[in-house]
PDB file of C-alpha atoms and ligand atoms in Angstrom:
ATOM      1  CA  MET A 181     -22.364 -15.624  -8.305  1.00 89.00           C
ATOM      2  CA  SER A 182     -18.638 -16.126  -7.549  1.00 96.00           C
ATOM      3  CA  ILE A 183     -16.296 -13.563  -5.433  1.00 98.00           C
ATOM      4  CA  THR A 184     -12.814 -12.827  -6.212  1.00 98.00           C
ATOM      5  CA  ILE A 185     -10.516 -11.383  -3.487  1.00 98.00           C
ATOM      6  CA  ALA A 186      -7.311  -9.668  -4.329  1.00 98.00           C
ATOM      7  CA  LEU A 187      -4.271  -9.803  -2.135  1.00 98.00           C
ATOM      8  CA  SER A 188      -0.592  -9.355  -2.022  1.00 98.00           C
ATOM      9  CA  LYS A 189       1.644 -11.960  -0.631  1.00 96.00           C
ATOM     10  CA  GLY A 190       3.382 -11.254   2.694  1.00 95.00           C
ATOM     11  CA  ARG A 191       2.308  -8.746   5.352  1.00 96.00           C
ATOM     12  CA  ILE A 192      -1.022  -7.850   3.750  1.00 98.00           C
ATOM     13  CA  PHE A 193      -1.957 -11.537   3.257  1.00 97.00           C
ATOM     14  CA  GLU A 194      -0.850 -12.530   6.795  1.00 97.00           C
ATOM     15  CA  GLU A 195      -2.465  -9.604   8.439  1.00 97.00           C
ATOM     16  CA  THR A 196      -5.983  -9.824   6.202  1.00 98.00           C
ATOM     17  CA  LEU A 197      -6.295 -13.817   7.105  1.00 97.00           C
ATOM     18  CA  PRO A 198      -7.808 -13.086  10.707  1.00 97.00           C
ATOM     19  CA  LEU A 199     -10.167 -10.716   9.028  1.00 97.00           C
ATOM     20  CA  LEU A 200     -11.212 -13.236   6.413  1.00 98.00           C
ATOM     21  CA  ALA A 201     -11.591 -15.966   8.939  1.00 97.00           C
ATOM     22  CA  ALA A 202     -14.023 -13.524  10.867  1.00 95.00           C
ATOM     23  CA  ALA A 203     -15.921 -13.730   7.800  1.00 96.00           C
ATOM     24  CA  GLY A 204     -15.700 -17.644   7.835  1.00 97.00           C
ATOM     25  CA  ILE A 205     -13.240 -17.499   5.153  1.00 98.00           C
ATOM     26  CA  GLU A 206     -10.423 -19.734   4.793  1.00 98.00           C
ATOM     27  CA  PRO A 207      -7.769 -20.273   2.113  1.00 98.00           C
ATOM     28  CA  LEU A 208      -7.138 -23.772   1.285  1.00 97.00           C
ATOM     29  CA  GLU A 209      -3.071 -23.232   0.688  1.00 96.00           C
ATOM     30  CA  SER A 210      -0.793 -20.711   1.528  1.00 94.00           C
ATOM     31  CA  PRO A 211       0.691 -18.510  -1.201  1.00 91.00           C
ATOM     32  CA  ASP A 212       4.148 -18.887   0.479  1.00 89.00           C
ATOM     33  CA  SER A 213       4.211 -22.829   0.059  1.00 91.00           C
ATOM     34  CA  SER A 214       1.957 -22.755  -3.155  1.00 91.00           C
ATOM     35  CA  ARG A 215       3.189 -21.291  -6.395  1.00 93.00           C
ATOM     36  CA  LYS A 216      -0.340 -21.013  -7.417  1.00 95.00           C
ATOM     37  CA  LEU A 217      -1.716 -17.397  -8.038  1.00 97.00           C
ATOM     38  CA  ILE A 218      -5.257 -18.518  -7.517  1.00 98.00           C
ATOM     39  CA  ILE A 219      -6.157 -19.944  -4.239  1.00 98.00           C
ATOM     40  CA  ASP A 220      -9.470 -21.610  -3.522  1.00 98.00           C
ATOM     41  CA  THR A 221     -11.226 -21.210  -0.154  1.00 98.00           C
ATOM     42  CA  ASN A 222     -13.537 -23.224   2.072  1.00 98.00           C
ATOM     43  CA  HIS A 223     -16.138 -21.612   0.033  1.00 98.00           C
ATOM     44  CA  ALA A 224     -16.572 -23.028  -3.395  1.00 97.00           C
ATOM     45  CA  GLU A 225     -17.793 -19.695  -4.649  1.00 97.00           C
ATOM     46  CA  ILE A 226     -15.148 -17.755  -3.021  1.00 98.00           C
ATOM     47  CA  ARG A 227     -11.326 -17.469  -4.189  1.00 98.00           C
ATOM     48  CA  LEU A 228      -8.210 -15.248  -3.747  1.00 98.00           C
ATOM     49  CA  ILE A 229      -5.916 -14.170  -6.103  1.00 98.00           C
ATOM     50  CA  ILE A 230      -2.292 -13.280  -5.360  1.00 98.00           C
ATOM     51  CA  VAL A 231      -1.025 -10.285  -7.181  1.00 98.00           C
ATOM     52  CA  ARG A 232       1.646  -7.731  -6.688  1.00 97.00           C
ATOM     53  CA  ALA A 233       0.824  -4.993  -3.871  1.00 98.00           C
ATOM     54  CA  THR A 234       0.797  -2.134  -6.281  1.00 98.00           C
ATOM     55  CA  ASP A 235      -1.478  -4.295  -8.808  1.00 98.00           C
ATOM     56  CA  VAL A 236      -4.182  -4.783  -6.111  1.00 98.00           C
ATOM     57  CA  PRO A 237      -6.210  -1.521  -7.385  1.00 98.00           C
ATOM     58  CA  THR A 238      -5.883  -2.256 -10.902  1.00 98.00           C
ATOM     59  CA  TYR A 239      -7.407  -5.739 -10.529  1.00 98.00           C
ATOM     60  CA  VAL A 240     -10.403  -4.579  -8.669  1.00 98.00           C
ATOM     61  CA  GLN A 241     -10.704  -1.387 -10.976  1.00 98.00           C
ATOM     62  CA  TYR A 242     -11.170  -3.753 -13.773  1.00 98.00           C
ATOM     63  CA  GLY A 243     -13.230  -6.018 -11.924  1.00 98.00           C
ATOM     64  CA  ALA A 244     -11.011  -8.810 -12.375  1.00 98.00           C
ATOM     65  CA  ALA A 245     -11.249  -9.003  -8.616  1.00 98.00           C
ATOM     66  CA  ASP A 246     -14.513  -8.009  -6.830  1.00 98.00           C
ATOM     67  CA  ILE A 247     -12.573  -6.643  -3.497  1.00 98.00           C
ATOM     68  CA  GLY A 248      -8.929  -6.456  -2.735  1.00 98.00           C
ATOM     69  CA  VAL A 249      -6.817  -4.940   0.226  1.00 98.00           C
ATOM     70  CA  ALA A 250      -4.403  -2.203  -0.484  1.00 98.00           C
ATOM     71  CA  GLY A 251      -1.928   0.095   1.289  1.00 98.00           C
ATOM     72  CA  HIS A 252      -3.210   3.815   1.230  1.00 98.00           C
ATOM     73  CA  ASP A 253       0.260   4.478  -0.162  1.00 98.00           C
ATOM     74  CA  VAL A 254      -0.487   2.241  -3.153  1.00 98.00           C
ATOM     75  CA  LEU A 255      -4.047   3.619  -3.466  1.00 98.00           C
ATOM     76  CA  LEU A 256      -2.915   7.320  -3.368  1.00 97.00           C
ATOM     77  CA  GLU A 257      -0.341   6.505  -6.418  1.00 97.00           C
ATOM     78  CA  HIS A 258      -3.175   4.491  -8.310  1.00 97.00           C
ATOM     79  CA  GLY A 259      -5.878   7.418  -7.929  1.00 97.00           C
ATOM     80  CA  GLY A 260      -8.641   5.292  -6.666  1.00 95.00           C
ATOM     81  CA  ALA A 261     -10.651   5.516  -9.824  1.00 95.00           C
ATOM     82  CA  GLY A 262     -13.648   2.994 -10.078  1.00 93.00           C
ATOM     83  CA  LEU A 263     -12.875   1.904  -6.291  1.00 98.00           C
ATOM     84  CA  TYR A 264     -15.062   2.412  -3.367  1.00 97.00           C
ATOM     85  CA  GLN A 265     -13.218   2.304  -0.054  1.00 97.00           C
ATOM     86  CA  PRO A 266     -15.538   1.273   2.965  1.00 92.00           C
ATOM     87  CA  VAL A 267     -13.194   0.539   5.447  1.00 96.00           C
ATOM     88  CA  ASP A 268      -9.693   1.241   6.769  1.00 98.00           C
ATOM     89  CA  LEU A 269      -8.632  -2.229   7.822  1.00 98.00           C
ATOM     90  CA  ARG A 270      -5.864  -0.565  10.402  1.00 97.00           C
ATOM     91  CA  ILE A 271      -3.566  -3.592   9.163  1.00 98.00           C
ATOM     92  CA  ALA A 272       0.085  -3.200   7.608  1.00 98.00           C
ATOM     93  CA  GLN A 273       0.584   0.237   9.700  1.00 97.00           C
ATOM     94  CA  CYS A 274       3.670   2.524   8.747  1.00 98.00           C
ATOM     95  CA  ARG A 275       4.412   6.012   7.909  1.00 98.00           C
ATOM     96  CA  LEU A 276       5.585   7.603   4.584  1.00 98.00           C
ATOM     97  CA  MET A 277       8.665   9.664   5.360  1.00 98.00           C
ATOM     98  CA  VAL A 278      11.210  11.923   4.063  1.00 98.00           C
ATOM     99  CA  ALA A 279      14.927  10.610   4.906  1.00 98.00           C
ATOM    100  CA  THR A 280      18.130  11.742   4.295  1.00 98.00           C
ATOM    101  CA  ARG A 281      21.581  10.349   5.065  1.00 98.00           C
ATOM    102  CA  VAL A 282      22.724  11.231   8.700  1.00 97.00           C
ATOM    103  CA  GLY A 283      24.430  14.331   8.762  1.00 95.00           C
ATOM    104  CA  PHE A 284      22.557  16.003   5.574  1.00 97.00           C
ATOM    105  CA  ASP A 285      20.944  19.148   6.877  1.00 97.00           C
ATOM    106  CA  TYR A 286      17.458  18.839   5.339  1.00 98.00           C
ATOM    107  CA  GLU A 287      15.960  21.878   7.336  1.00 96.00           C
ATOM    108  CA  ALA A 288      18.889  24.322   6.182  1.00 97.00           C
ATOM    109  CA  ALA A 289      18.421  22.912   2.548  1.00 97.00           C
ATOM    110  CA  VAL A 290      14.804  23.549   2.649  1.00 96.00           C
ATOM    111  CA  ARG A 291      15.169  27.005   4.221  1.00 96.00           C
ATOM    112  CA  GLN A 292      17.811  28.152   1.737  1.00 95.00           C
ATOM    113  CA  GLY A 293      15.465  26.989  -0.998  1.00 94.00           C
ATOM    114  CA  ALA A 294      17.886  24.397  -2.573  1.00 92.00           C
ATOM    115  CA  ARG A 295      16.515  22.353  -5.320  1.00 95.00           C
ATOM    116  CA  LEU A 296      16.437  19.034  -3.727  1.00 97.00           C
ATOM    117  CA  ARG A 297      16.799  15.563  -5.671  1.00 98.00           C
ATOM    118  CA  VAL A 298      14.231  13.054  -4.175  1.00 98.00           C
ATOM    119  CA  ALA A 299      14.271   9.381  -4.874  1.00 98.00           C
ATOM    120  CA  THR A 300      10.869   7.478  -4.403  1.00 98.00           C
ATOM    121  CA  LYS A 301       8.497   4.925  -5.509  1.00 98.00           C
ATOM    122  CA  TYR A 302       5.730   7.232  -4.231  1.00 98.00           C
ATOM    123  CA  THR A 303       5.977  10.157  -6.764  1.00 98.00           C
ATOM    124  CA  GLU A 304       2.456  11.281  -6.541  1.00 98.00           C
ATOM    125  CA  SER A 305       2.450  11.329  -2.757  1.00 98.00           C
ATOM    126  CA  ALA A 306       5.813  12.914  -2.687  1.00 98.00           C
ATOM    127  CA  ARG A 307       4.988  15.687  -5.409  1.00 98.00           C
ATOM    128  CA  GLN A 308       1.791  16.676  -3.393  1.00 98.00           C
ATOM    129  CA  HIS A 309       4.007  16.875  -0.069  1.00 98.00           C
ATOM    130  CA  PHE A 310       6.646  19.146  -1.664  1.00 98.00           C
ATOM    131  CA  ALA A 311       4.358  21.028  -3.480  1.00 97.00           C
ATOM    132  CA  LYS A 312       2.160  21.887  -0.219  1.00 97.00           C
ATOM    133  CA  LYS A 313       5.494  22.996   1.606  1.00 96.00           C
ATOM    134  CA  GLY A 314       6.516  25.087  -1.219  1.00 95.00           C
ATOM    135  CA  VAL A 315       9.935  23.061  -1.678  1.00 96.00           C
ATOM    136  CA  HIS A 316      11.280  22.453  -5.219  1.00 95.00           C
ATOM    137  CA  VAL A 317      12.263  18.999  -6.029  1.00 98.00           C
ATOM    138  CA  ASP A 318      13.344  16.825  -8.859  1.00 98.00           C
ATOM    139  CA  LEU A 319      11.745  13.545  -8.315  1.00 98.00           C
ATOM    140  CA  ILE A 320      13.495  10.156  -9.562  1.00 98.00           C
ATOM    141  CA  LYS A 321      11.355   7.210  -9.899  1.00 98.00           C
ATOM    142  CA  LEU A 322      12.667   4.112  -8.303  1.00 98.00           C
ATOM    143  CA  TYR A 323      11.056   0.630  -7.872  1.00 97.00           C
ATOM    144  CA  GLY A 324      12.766  -0.521  -4.841  1.00 95.00           C
ATOM    145  CA  SER A 325      15.882  -0.093  -2.466  1.00 96.00           C
ATOM    146  CA  MET A 326      15.310   3.417  -2.188  1.00 98.00           C
ATOM    147  CA  GLU A 327      17.773   3.549   0.622  1.00 98.00           C
ATOM    148  CA  LEU A 328      20.489   2.904  -1.591  1.00 98.00           C
ATOM    149  CA  ALA A 329      19.902   6.518  -3.419  1.00 98.00           C
ATOM    150  CA  PRO A 330      21.308   8.835  -1.092  1.00 98.00           C
ATOM    151  CA  LEU A 331      24.286   6.666  -0.211  1.00 98.00           C
ATOM    152  CA  VAL A 332      25.519   6.579  -3.905  1.00 98.00           C
ATOM    153  CA  GLY A 333      24.702  10.195  -4.832  1.00 97.00           C
ATOM    154  CA  LEU A 334      21.453   9.499  -6.791  1.00 98.00           C
ATOM    155  CA  ALA A 335      19.455  11.702  -4.470  1.00 98.00           C
ATOM    156  CA  ASP A 336      19.705  14.066  -1.646  1.00 98.00           C
ATOM    157  CA  ALA A 337      16.342  12.367   0.134  1.00 98.00           C
ATOM    158  CA  ILE A 338      14.112   9.610  -0.442  1.00 98.00           C
ATOM    159  CA  VAL A 339      10.362   9.459   0.339  1.00 98.00           C
ATOM    160  CA  ASP A 340       9.837   5.652   1.595  1.00 98.00           C
ATOM    161  CA  LEU A 341       7.668   3.821   4.103  1.00 98.00           C
ATOM    162  CA  VAL A 342       9.222   3.528   7.581  1.00 98.00           C
ATOM    163  CA  SER A 343       7.760   1.184  10.386  1.00 97.00           C
ATOM    164  CA  THR A 344      10.532   0.753  12.902  1.00 96.00           C
ATOM    165  CA  GLY A 345      13.162   2.614  11.157  1.00 95.00           C
ATOM    166  CA  SER A 346      15.701  -0.168  11.285  1.00 97.00           C
ATOM    167  CA  THR A 347      16.195  -0.154   7.541  1.00 96.00           C
ATOM    168  CA  LEU A 348      17.199   3.399   7.529  1.00 98.00           C
ATOM    169  CA  LYS A 349      19.497   3.163  10.476  1.00 97.00           C
ATOM    170  CA  ALA A 350      21.292   0.009   8.838  1.00 98.00           C
ATOM    171  CA  ASN A 351      21.909   2.206   5.924  1.00 98.00           C
ATOM    172  CA  GLN A 352      23.013   5.445   7.874  1.00 98.00           C
ATOM    173  CA  LEU A 353      19.811   7.277   6.947  1.00 98.00           C
ATOM    174  CA  VAL A 354      17.555   9.268   9.118  1.00 98.00           C
ATOM    175  CA  ALA A 355      13.733  10.186   8.848  1.00 98.00           C
ATOM    176  CA  VAL A 356      13.647  13.837   8.770  1.00 98.00           C
ATOM    177  CA  GLU A 357       9.928  14.646   8.003  1.00 98.00           C
ATOM    178  CA  HIS A 358       6.453  12.941   8.138  1.00 98.00           C
ATOM    179  CA  VAL A 359       4.465  12.701   4.993  1.00 98.00           C
ATOM    180  CA  LEU A 360       1.411  10.340   6.007  1.00 98.00           C
ATOM    181  CA  ASP A 361       0.339   7.718   8.046  1.00 98.00           C
ATOM    182  CA  VAL A 362      -0.260   4.662   6.145  1.00 98.00           C
ATOM    183  CA  SER A 363      -2.564   1.576   6.757  1.00 98.00           C
ATOM    184  CA  SER A 364      -4.436  -0.877   4.343  1.00 98.00           C
ATOM    185  CA  ARG A 365      -7.769  -0.466   3.205  1.00 98.00           C
ATOM    186  CA  LEU A 366     -10.553  -2.497   1.616  1.00 98.00           C
ATOM    187  CA  VAL A 367     -11.325  -1.734  -1.822  1.00 98.00           C
ATOM    188  CA  VAL A 368     -14.431  -2.603  -3.811  1.00 98.00           C
ATOM    189  CA  ASN A 369     -14.907  -2.605  -7.536  1.00 98.00           C
ATOM    190  CA  GLN A 370     -17.989  -0.255  -7.766  1.00 97.00           C
ATOM    191  CA  ALA A 371     -20.076  -2.210 -10.261  1.00 97.00           C
ATOM    192  CA  ALA A 372     -19.618  -5.448  -8.275  1.00 98.00           C
ATOM    193  CA  LEU A 373     -21.011  -3.715  -5.232  1.00 96.00           C
ATOM    194  CA  LYS A 374     -24.324  -3.152  -7.114  1.00 96.00           C
ATOM    195  CA  LEU A 375     -24.438  -6.337  -8.947  1.00 97.00           C
ATOM    196  CA  LYS A 376     -23.239  -8.792  -6.205  1.00 97.00           C
ATOM    197  CA  ARG A 377     -24.318  -6.694  -3.183  1.00 97.00           C
ATOM    198  CA  LYS A 378     -26.570  -9.671  -1.814  1.00 97.00           C
ATOM    199  CA  GLN A 379     -23.219 -11.801  -1.260  1.00 96.00           C
ATOM    200  CA  LEU A 380     -20.569  -8.904  -0.685  1.00 97.00           C
ATOM    201  CA  GLN A 381     -22.494  -6.653   1.691  1.00 97.00           C
ATOM    202  CA  PRO A 382     -22.436  -9.334   4.534  1.00 96.00           C
ATOM    203  CA  LEU A 383     -18.886 -10.225   3.941  1.00 97.00           C
ATOM    204  CA  LEU A 384     -17.765  -6.387   3.954  1.00 97.00           C
ATOM    205  CA  ASP A 385     -19.880  -6.178   7.243  1.00 97.00           C
ATOM    206  CA  GLN A 386     -18.284  -9.195   8.757  1.00 97.00           C
ATOM    207  CA  ILE A 387     -14.729  -7.950   7.921  1.00 97.00           C
ATOM    208  CA  ALA A 388     -15.473  -4.479   9.355  1.00 96.00           C
ATOM    209  CA  SER A 389     -16.604  -5.675  12.613  1.00 96.00           C
ATOM    210  CA  ALA A 390     -13.583  -7.570  13.038  1.00 95.00           C
ATOM    211  CA  ILE A 391     -11.308  -4.648  12.684  1.00 94.00           C
ATOM    212  CA  SER A 392      -9.320  -4.206  15.624  1.00 80.00           C
ATOM    213  CA  CYS A 393      -9.427  -0.629  17.351  1.00 68.00           C
TER     214      CYS A 393
HETATM  215  P1  ADP B 648       6.194  -4.837  -1.899  1.00 54.69           P
HETATM  216  O1  ADP B 648       7.466  -5.357  -1.446  1.00 54.69           O
HETATM  217  O2  ADP B 648       5.630  -5.429  -3.125  1.00 54.69           O
HETATM  218  O3  ADP B 648       5.949  -3.308  -2.089  1.00 54.69           O
HETATM  219  P2  ADP B 648       5.198  -4.840   0.862  1.00 54.69           P
HETATM  220  O4  ADP B 648       4.646  -6.160   1.502  1.00 54.69           O
HETATM  221  O5  ADP B 648       6.562  -4.751   1.415  1.00 54.69           O
HETATM  222  O6  ADP B 648       5.068  -5.270  -0.603  1.00 54.69           O
HETATM  223  O7  ADP B 648       4.350  -3.937   1.267  1.00 54.69           O
HETATM  224  C1  ADP B 648       2.949  -4.112   0.886  1.00 54.69           C
HETATM  225  C2  ADP B 648       2.210  -2.808   1.413  1.00 54.69           C
HETATM  226  O8  ADP B 648       2.472  -2.895   2.984  1.00 54.69           O
HETATM  227  C3  ADP B 648       2.824  -1.528   1.061  1.00 54.69           C
HETATM  228  O9  ADP B 648       1.945  -0.809   0.079  1.00 54.69           O
HETATM  229  C4  ADP B 648       2.381  -0.744   2.352  1.00 54.69           C
HETATM  230  O10 ADP B 648       1.151  -0.282   2.658  1.00 54.69           O
HETATM  231  C5  ADP B 648       2.506  -1.660   3.506  1.00 54.69           C
HETATM  232  N1  ADP B 648       3.823  -1.796   4.187  1.00 54.69           N
HETATM  233  C6  ADP B 648       5.060  -1.637   3.453  1.00 54.69           C
HETATM  234  N2  ADP B 648       6.340  -1.756   4.243  1.00 54.69           N
HETATM  235  C7  ADP B 648       5.695  -1.876   5.566  1.00 54.69           C
HETATM  236  C8  ADP B 648       6.161  -1.717   6.879  1.00 54.69           C
HETATM  237  N3  ADP B 648       7.524  -1.938   6.987  1.00 54.69           N
HETATM  238  N4  ADP B 648       5.403  -1.954   7.952  1.00 54.69           N
HETATM  239  C9  ADP B 648       3.936  -2.017   7.711  1.00 54.69           C
HETATM  240  N5  ADP B 648       3.419  -2.067   6.558  1.00 54.69           N
HETATM  241  C10 ADP B 648       4.306  -1.925   5.482  1.00 54.69           C
HETATM  242 MG1   MG B 649       8.569  -3.993   0.680  1.00 54.69          MG
END
């Protein structure tokens, strides 16, 4: 039986490589130099597929991939249906934060009960966060370049991923509130785990034992 692993290009692919290597899996091509979306590995029965980060849970949910690597941010938006999430891989670490323009008094706006306009790709996580705080918000769904929204008057605040903060700084924005810590997790199709356990379990175990603490 063959195994298909869904990964996204960029940091998740790069940071997953050492974990796959620990399980003896090496891709025969790099998604950066190849335009192929299906990448063979040194094991004839194991292949990688390259999909958008937000699509990884969907491929695994429907069994088009047996396992995948997806950010906690992406998994919260997806909802996790049909997915077994055995391990936090501790890669692609960042934080989901509320950010505003420098000079916007977020605390005062919240205290005064102002209705805030918040632009984000992460509407589900944002909705839960502000509901828990009892803050009224109008959420505006965006698909990228969230930093622009407060600069052109689309929103008072954004909810976005932050690691070093340099993108915020470059756009005269500042993080004002922590929403959640994010890292990437291994996701496994629940039916595949039953059907292919003999092949999948050792792979999951090897990946898990290679995670850095
Ligand atoms: P895309 O541009 O398609 O959203 P990214 O490579 O930027 O893809 O993000 C993929 C995943 O990597 C995100 O879902 C998140 O979990 C994580 N991530 C995003 N930005 C950062 C960051 N600045 N530092 C660390 N991890 C990040
Ligand atoms: Mg990105």
